Short mmCIF file of C-alpha atoms in Angstrom, two decimals:
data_model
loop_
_atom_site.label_atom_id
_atom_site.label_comp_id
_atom_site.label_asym_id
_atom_site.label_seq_id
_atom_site.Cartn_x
_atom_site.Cartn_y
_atom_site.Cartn_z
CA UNK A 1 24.31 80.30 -38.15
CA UNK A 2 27.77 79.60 -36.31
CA UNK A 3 29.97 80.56 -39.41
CA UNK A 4 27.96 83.92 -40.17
CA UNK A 5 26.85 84.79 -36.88
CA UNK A 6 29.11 83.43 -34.55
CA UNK A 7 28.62 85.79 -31.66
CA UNK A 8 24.92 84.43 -31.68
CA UNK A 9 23.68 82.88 -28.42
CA UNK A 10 22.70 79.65 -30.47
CA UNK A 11 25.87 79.58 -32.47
CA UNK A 12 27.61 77.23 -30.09
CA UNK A 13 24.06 75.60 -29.79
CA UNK A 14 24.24 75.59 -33.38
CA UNK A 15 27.86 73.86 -33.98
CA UNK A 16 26.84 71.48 -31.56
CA UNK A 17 23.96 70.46 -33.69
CA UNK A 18 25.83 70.25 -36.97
CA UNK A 19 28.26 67.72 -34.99
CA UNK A 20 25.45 65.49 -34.03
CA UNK A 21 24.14 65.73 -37.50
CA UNK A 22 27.52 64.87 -39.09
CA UNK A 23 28.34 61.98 -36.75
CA UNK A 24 24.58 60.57 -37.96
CA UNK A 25 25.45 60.47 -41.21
CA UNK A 26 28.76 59.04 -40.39
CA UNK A 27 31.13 62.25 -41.73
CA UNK A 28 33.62 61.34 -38.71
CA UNK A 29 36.75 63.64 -39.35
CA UNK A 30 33.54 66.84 -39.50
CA UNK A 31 31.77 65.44 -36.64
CA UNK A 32 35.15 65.21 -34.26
CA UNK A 33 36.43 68.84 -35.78
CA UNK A 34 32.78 70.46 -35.38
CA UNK A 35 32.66 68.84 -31.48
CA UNK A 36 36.15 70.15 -30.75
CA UNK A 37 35.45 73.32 -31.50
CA UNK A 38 32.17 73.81 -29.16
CA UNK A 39 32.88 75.52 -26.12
CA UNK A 40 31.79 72.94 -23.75
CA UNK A 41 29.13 73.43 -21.57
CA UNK A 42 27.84 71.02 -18.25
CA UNK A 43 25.11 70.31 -20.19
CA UNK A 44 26.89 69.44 -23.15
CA UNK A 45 30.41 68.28 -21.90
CA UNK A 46 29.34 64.68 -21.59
CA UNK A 47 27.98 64.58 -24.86
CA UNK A 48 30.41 66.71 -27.12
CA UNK A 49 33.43 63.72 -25.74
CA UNK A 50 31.00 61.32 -27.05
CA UNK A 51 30.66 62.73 -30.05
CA UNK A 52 34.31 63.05 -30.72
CA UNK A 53 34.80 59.49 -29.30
CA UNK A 54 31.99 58.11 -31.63
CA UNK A 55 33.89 60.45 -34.53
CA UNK A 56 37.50 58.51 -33.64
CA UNK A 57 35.95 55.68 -33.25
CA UNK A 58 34.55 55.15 -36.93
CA UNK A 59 37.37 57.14 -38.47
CA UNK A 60 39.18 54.11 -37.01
CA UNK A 61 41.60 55.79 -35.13
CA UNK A 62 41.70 53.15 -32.37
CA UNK A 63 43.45 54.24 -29.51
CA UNK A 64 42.29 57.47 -29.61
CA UNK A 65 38.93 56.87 -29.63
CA UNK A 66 40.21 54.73 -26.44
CA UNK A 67 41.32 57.61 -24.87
CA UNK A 68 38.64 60.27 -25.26
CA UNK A 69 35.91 56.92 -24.01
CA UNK A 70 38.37 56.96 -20.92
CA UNK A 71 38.28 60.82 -20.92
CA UNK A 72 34.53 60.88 -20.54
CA UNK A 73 34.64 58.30 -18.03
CA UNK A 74 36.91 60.76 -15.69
CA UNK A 75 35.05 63.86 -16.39
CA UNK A 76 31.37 62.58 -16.50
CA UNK A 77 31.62 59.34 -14.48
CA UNK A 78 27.95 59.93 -13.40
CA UNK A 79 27.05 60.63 -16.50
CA UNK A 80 24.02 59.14 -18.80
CA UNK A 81 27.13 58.18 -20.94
CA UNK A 82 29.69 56.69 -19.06
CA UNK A 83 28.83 53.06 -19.14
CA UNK A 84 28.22 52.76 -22.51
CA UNK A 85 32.07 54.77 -23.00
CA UNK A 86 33.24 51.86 -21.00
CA UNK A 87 31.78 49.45 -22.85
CA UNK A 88 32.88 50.37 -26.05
CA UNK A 89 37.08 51.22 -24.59
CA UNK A 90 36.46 47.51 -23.66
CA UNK A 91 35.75 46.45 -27.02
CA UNK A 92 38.24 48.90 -29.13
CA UNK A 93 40.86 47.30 -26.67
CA UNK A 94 39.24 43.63 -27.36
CA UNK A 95 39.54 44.53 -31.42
CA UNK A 96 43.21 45.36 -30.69
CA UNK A 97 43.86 42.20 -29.41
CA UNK A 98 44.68 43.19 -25.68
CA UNK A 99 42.64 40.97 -23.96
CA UNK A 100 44.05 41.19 -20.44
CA UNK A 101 42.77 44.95 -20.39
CA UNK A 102 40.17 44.58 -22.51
CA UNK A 103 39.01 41.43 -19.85
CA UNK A 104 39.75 44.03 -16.94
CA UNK A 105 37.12 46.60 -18.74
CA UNK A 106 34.16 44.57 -19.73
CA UNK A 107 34.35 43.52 -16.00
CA UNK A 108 34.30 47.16 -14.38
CA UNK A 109 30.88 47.64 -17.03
CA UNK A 110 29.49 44.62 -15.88
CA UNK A 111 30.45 45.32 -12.09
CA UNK A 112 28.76 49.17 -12.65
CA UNK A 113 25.10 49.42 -11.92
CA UNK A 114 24.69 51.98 -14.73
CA UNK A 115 26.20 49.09 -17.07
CA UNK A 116 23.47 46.96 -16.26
CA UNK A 117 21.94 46.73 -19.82
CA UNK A 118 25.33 45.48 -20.93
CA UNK A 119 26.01 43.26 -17.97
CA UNK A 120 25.99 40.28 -19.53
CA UNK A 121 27.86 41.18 -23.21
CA UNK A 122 30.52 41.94 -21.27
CA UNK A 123 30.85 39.26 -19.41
CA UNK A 124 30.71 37.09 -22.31
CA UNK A 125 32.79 39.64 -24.05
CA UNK A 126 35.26 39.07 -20.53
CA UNK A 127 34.99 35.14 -21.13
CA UNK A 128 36.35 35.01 -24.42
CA UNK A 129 39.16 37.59 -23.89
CA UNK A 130 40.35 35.00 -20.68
CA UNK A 131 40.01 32.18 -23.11
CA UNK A 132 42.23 33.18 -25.68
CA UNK A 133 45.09 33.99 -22.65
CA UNK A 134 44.60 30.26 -21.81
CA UNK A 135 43.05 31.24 -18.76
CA UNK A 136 40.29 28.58 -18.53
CA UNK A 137 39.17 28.93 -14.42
CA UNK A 138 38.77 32.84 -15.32
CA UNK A 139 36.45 32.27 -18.33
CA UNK A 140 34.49 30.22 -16.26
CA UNK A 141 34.41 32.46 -13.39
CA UNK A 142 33.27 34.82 -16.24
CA UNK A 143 30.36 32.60 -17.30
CA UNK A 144 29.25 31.65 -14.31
CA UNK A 145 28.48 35.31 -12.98
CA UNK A 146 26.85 35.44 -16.44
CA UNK A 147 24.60 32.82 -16.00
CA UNK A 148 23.54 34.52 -12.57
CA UNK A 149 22.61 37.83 -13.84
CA UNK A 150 20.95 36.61 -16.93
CA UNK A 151 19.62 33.58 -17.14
CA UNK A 152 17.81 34.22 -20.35
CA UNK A 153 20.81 35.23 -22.32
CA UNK A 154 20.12 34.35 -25.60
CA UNK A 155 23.75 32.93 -26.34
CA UNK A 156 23.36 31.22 -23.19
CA UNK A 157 23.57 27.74 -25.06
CA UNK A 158 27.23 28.95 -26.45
CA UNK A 159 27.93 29.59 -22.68
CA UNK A 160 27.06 26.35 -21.75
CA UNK A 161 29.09 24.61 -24.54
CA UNK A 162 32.28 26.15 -24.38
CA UNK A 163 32.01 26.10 -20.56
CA UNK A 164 31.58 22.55 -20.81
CA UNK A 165 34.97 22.36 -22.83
CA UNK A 166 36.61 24.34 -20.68
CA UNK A 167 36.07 22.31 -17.86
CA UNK A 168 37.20 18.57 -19.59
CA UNK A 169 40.08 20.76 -20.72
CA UNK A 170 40.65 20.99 -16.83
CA UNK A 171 39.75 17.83 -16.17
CA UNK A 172 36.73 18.24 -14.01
CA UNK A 173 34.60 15.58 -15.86
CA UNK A 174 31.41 15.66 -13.48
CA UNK A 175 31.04 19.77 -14.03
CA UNK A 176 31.42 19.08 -17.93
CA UNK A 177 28.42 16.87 -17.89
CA UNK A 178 26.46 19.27 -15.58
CA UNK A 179 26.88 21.96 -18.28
CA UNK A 180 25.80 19.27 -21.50
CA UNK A 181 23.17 18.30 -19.75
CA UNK A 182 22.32 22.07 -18.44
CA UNK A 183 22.29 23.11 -22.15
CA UNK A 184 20.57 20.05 -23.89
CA UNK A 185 17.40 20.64 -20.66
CA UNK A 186 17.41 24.61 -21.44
CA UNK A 187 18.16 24.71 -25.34
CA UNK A 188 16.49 21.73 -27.33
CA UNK A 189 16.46 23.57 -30.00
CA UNK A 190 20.30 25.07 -29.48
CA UNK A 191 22.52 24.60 -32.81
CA UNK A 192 24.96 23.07 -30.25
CA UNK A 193 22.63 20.38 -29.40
CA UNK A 194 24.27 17.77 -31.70
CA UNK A 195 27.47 18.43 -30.49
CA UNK A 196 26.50 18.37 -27.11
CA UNK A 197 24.82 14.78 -27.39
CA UNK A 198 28.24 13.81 -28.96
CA UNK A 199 30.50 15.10 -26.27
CA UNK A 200 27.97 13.47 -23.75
CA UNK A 201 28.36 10.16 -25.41
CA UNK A 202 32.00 10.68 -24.98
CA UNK A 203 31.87 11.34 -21.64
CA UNK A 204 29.03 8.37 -21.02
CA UNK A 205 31.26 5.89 -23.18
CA UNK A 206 34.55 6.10 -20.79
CA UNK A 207 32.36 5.69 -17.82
CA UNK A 208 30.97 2.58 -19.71
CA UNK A 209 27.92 3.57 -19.36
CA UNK A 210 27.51 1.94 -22.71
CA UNK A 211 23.15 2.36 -23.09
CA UNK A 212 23.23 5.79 -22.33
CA UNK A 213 26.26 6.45 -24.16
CA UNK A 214 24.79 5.18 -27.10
CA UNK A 215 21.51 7.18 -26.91
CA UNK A 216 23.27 10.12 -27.34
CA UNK A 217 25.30 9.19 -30.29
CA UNK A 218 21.71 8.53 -31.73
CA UNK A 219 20.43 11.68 -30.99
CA UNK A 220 23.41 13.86 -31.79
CA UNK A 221 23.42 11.65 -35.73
CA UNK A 222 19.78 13.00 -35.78
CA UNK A 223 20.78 16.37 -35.78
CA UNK A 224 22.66 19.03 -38.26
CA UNK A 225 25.50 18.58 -38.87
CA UNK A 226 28.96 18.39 -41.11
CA UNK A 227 29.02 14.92 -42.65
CA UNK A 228 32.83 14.80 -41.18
CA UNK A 229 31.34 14.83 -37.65
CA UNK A 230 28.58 12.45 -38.50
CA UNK A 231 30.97 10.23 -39.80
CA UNK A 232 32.51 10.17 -36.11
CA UNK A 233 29.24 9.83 -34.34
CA UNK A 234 28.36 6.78 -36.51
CA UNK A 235 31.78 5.20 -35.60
CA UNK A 236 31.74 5.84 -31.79
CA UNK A 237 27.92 4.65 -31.80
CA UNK A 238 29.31 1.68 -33.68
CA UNK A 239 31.75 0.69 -31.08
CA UNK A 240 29.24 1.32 -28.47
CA UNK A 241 27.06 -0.78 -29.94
CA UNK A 242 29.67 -3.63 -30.03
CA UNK A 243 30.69 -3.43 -26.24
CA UNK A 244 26.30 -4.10 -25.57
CA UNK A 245 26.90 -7.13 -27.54
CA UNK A 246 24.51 -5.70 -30.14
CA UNK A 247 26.02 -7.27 -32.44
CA UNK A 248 23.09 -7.24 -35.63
CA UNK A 249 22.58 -3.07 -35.37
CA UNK A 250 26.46 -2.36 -34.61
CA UNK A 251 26.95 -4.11 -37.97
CA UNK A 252 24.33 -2.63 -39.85
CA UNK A 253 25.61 0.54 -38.74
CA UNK A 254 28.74 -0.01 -39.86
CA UNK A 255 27.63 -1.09 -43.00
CA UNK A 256 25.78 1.99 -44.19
CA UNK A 257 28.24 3.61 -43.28
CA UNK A 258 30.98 2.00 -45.60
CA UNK A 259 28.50 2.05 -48.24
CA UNK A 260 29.06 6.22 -48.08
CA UNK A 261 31.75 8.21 -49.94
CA UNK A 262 34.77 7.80 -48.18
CA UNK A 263 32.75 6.28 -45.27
CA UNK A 264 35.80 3.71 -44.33
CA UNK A 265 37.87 7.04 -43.32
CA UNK A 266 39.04 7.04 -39.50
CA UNK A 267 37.72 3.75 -38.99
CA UNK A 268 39.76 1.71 -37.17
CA UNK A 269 41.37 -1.61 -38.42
CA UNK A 270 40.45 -3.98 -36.31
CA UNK A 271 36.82 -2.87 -36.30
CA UNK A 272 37.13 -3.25 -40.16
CA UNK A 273 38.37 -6.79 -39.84
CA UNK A 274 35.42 -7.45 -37.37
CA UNK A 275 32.57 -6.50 -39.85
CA UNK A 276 33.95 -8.05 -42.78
CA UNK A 277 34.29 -11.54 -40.51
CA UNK A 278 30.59 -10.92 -39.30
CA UNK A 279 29.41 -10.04 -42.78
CA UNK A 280 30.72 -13.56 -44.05
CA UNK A 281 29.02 -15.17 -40.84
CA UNK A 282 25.73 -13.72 -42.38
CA UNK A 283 26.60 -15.04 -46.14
CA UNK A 284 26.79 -10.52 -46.85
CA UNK A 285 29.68 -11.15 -49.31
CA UNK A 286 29.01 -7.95 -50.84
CA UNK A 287 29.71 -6.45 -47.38
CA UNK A 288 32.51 -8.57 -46.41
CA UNK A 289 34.52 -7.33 -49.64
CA UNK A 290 33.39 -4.03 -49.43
CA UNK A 291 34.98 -3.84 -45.28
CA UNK A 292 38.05 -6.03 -46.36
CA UNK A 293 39.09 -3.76 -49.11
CA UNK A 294 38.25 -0.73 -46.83
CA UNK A 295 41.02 -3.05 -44.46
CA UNK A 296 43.56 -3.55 -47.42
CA UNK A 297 43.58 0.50 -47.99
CA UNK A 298 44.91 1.09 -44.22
CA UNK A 299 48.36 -0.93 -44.84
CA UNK A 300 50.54 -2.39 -42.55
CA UNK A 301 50.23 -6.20 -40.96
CA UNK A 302 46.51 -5.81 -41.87
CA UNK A 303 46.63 -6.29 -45.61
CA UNK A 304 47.24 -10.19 -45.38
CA UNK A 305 44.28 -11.06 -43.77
CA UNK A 306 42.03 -8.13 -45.87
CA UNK A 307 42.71 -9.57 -49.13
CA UNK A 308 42.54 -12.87 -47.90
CA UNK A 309 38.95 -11.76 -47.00
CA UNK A 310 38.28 -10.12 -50.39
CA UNK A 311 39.30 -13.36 -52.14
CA UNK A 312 36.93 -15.32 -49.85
CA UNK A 313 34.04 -12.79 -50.63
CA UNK A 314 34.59 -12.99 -54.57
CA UNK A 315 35.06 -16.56 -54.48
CA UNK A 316 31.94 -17.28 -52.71
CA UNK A 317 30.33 -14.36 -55.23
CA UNK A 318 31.75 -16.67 -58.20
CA UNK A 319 34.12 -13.95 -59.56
CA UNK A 320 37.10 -16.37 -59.24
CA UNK A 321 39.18 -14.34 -61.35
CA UNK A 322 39.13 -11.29 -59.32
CA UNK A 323 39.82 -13.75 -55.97
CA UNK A 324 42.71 -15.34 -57.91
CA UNK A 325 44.04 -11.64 -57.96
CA UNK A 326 43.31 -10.80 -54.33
CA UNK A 327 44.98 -14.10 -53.22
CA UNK A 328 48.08 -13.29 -55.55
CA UNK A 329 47.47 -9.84 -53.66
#
């Protein structure tokens, strides 16, 4: 129609057609030509520097995709189309890795009333641009309008944890535990909920609030997680246990967890050198070796008294050979 019969009243009807149909099935470099070449319209303006935005944008032609979104925004700020132009300069600019700007944008969309539908992406879009300039007091000034406008995000709980972090990071304890305990009320189903019970505990255990501390640690062990963090929950549960005087479970803990693959890792010495002590108090020589040899692999002024413990626990096991060699040792 518009090549043959381009004096036809549809033929710039017609081009403009062929560019929406080329930008659907994602020909980019024919959809920004084809909407270049329409003689724009009001009625079509708005939508023929979408088009050729949209066309930049997949051809991956970054900033000037940038610049035809900011375009449209000038031309057609009342337009059907202007928020969502914002939105998507705000991201191009995020992808780029300018996230001062790309902060500055995702906060005029969610400031806009017509950027109401993507209010609260852009604020946690805003968010995580402030957090990777360090600027922890704007990310949570970021989340916190969030939380206001939609309280039913549904990354809410990944609000609520890295908010939480940002505030220990400033040292505002009390607020940290506000947000844990925000997110494990709200989200009890939340893939962040082990972590959160963890970083609770953590929180509870240098307030020594030692019960509470240690309910946590339970819960958080209970939940999903990378044995390398369970590991660490087990430990600080451990030590928890200890300062209640629960004496029996803190060792039993302890003790399944040496009995795992590379289960003595990151724990400390002296808490080694307390289990394999209790474990001979209890007649556990199997135990008591298996914590004094964990204690001989950390070095330093602790291997005298580990494999003076190992030779103890094989003598009393009858393998005097082998205690003859940790003695030696």
């Amino acid at each position: 129609l518009f090549q043959e019969h381009p004096d036809h009243p549809l033929a710039e009807t017609g081009r403009y057609e062929a560019a929406v149909l080329a930008l659907t099935r994602e020909a980019y470099a024919e959809a920004g030509r084809l909407a270049a070449e329409v003689k724009p319209t009001p009625a079509l303006a708005e939508d023929l520097l979408w088009i050729q935005a949209e066309a930049a944008r997949g051809r991956e032609a970054r900033e000037e995709a940038i610049a035809l979104y900011d375009r449209l925004v000038q031309e057609q700020g009342g337009g059907k189309r202007a928020a969502a132009a914002r939105y998507q300069a705000a991201r191009l600019a995020q992808e780029a890795g300018r996230w001062e700007d790309a902060s500055e944008r995702f906060r005029v969309v969610a400031a806009d009333e017509q950027g109401r539908a993507w209010a609260a992406d852009a604020l946690y879009a805003s968010a995580y641009a402030r957090q990777q300039l360090g600027q922890r007091d704007e990310s949570i000034r970021d989340w916190s309008r969030l939380q206001e406008v939609a309280p039913d995000y549904p990354q809410l709980d990944e609000v609520l944890y890295a908010w939480a972090q940002a505030e220990l990071e400033r040292d505002r304890v009390p607020a940290a535990r506000a947000r844990l305990e925000q997110l494990l009320e709200r989200f009890p189903r939340s893939a962040r909920q082990a972590e959160a019970h963890y970083l609770l505990g953590t929180l509870l255990e240098k307030d020594e609030k030692w019960e509470a501390a240690e309910y946590h640690y339970r819960l958080a062990a209970r939940g999903k997680i990378e044995p390398a963090l369970a590991q660490r929950i087990e430990f600080r549960r451990v030590a928890v246990l200890q300062r209640q005087g629960r004496h029996d479970e803190a060792a039993r803990a302890l003790n399944d967890l040496l009995a795992r693959p590379d289960g003595a890792r990151d724990v400390p010495a002296p808490l080694l050198d307390w289990l394999a002590r209790w474990n001979a108090g209890q007649s556990d020589w199997p135990g008591m070796e298996r914590a004094a040899l964990a204690l001989a692999g950390s070095g330093g002024t602790w291997a005298v008294p580990a494999w003076y413990q190992v030779g103890r626990a094989r003598e009393a096991m009858g393998r005097n050979a082998e205690a003859m060699a940790a003695y030696r040792q």
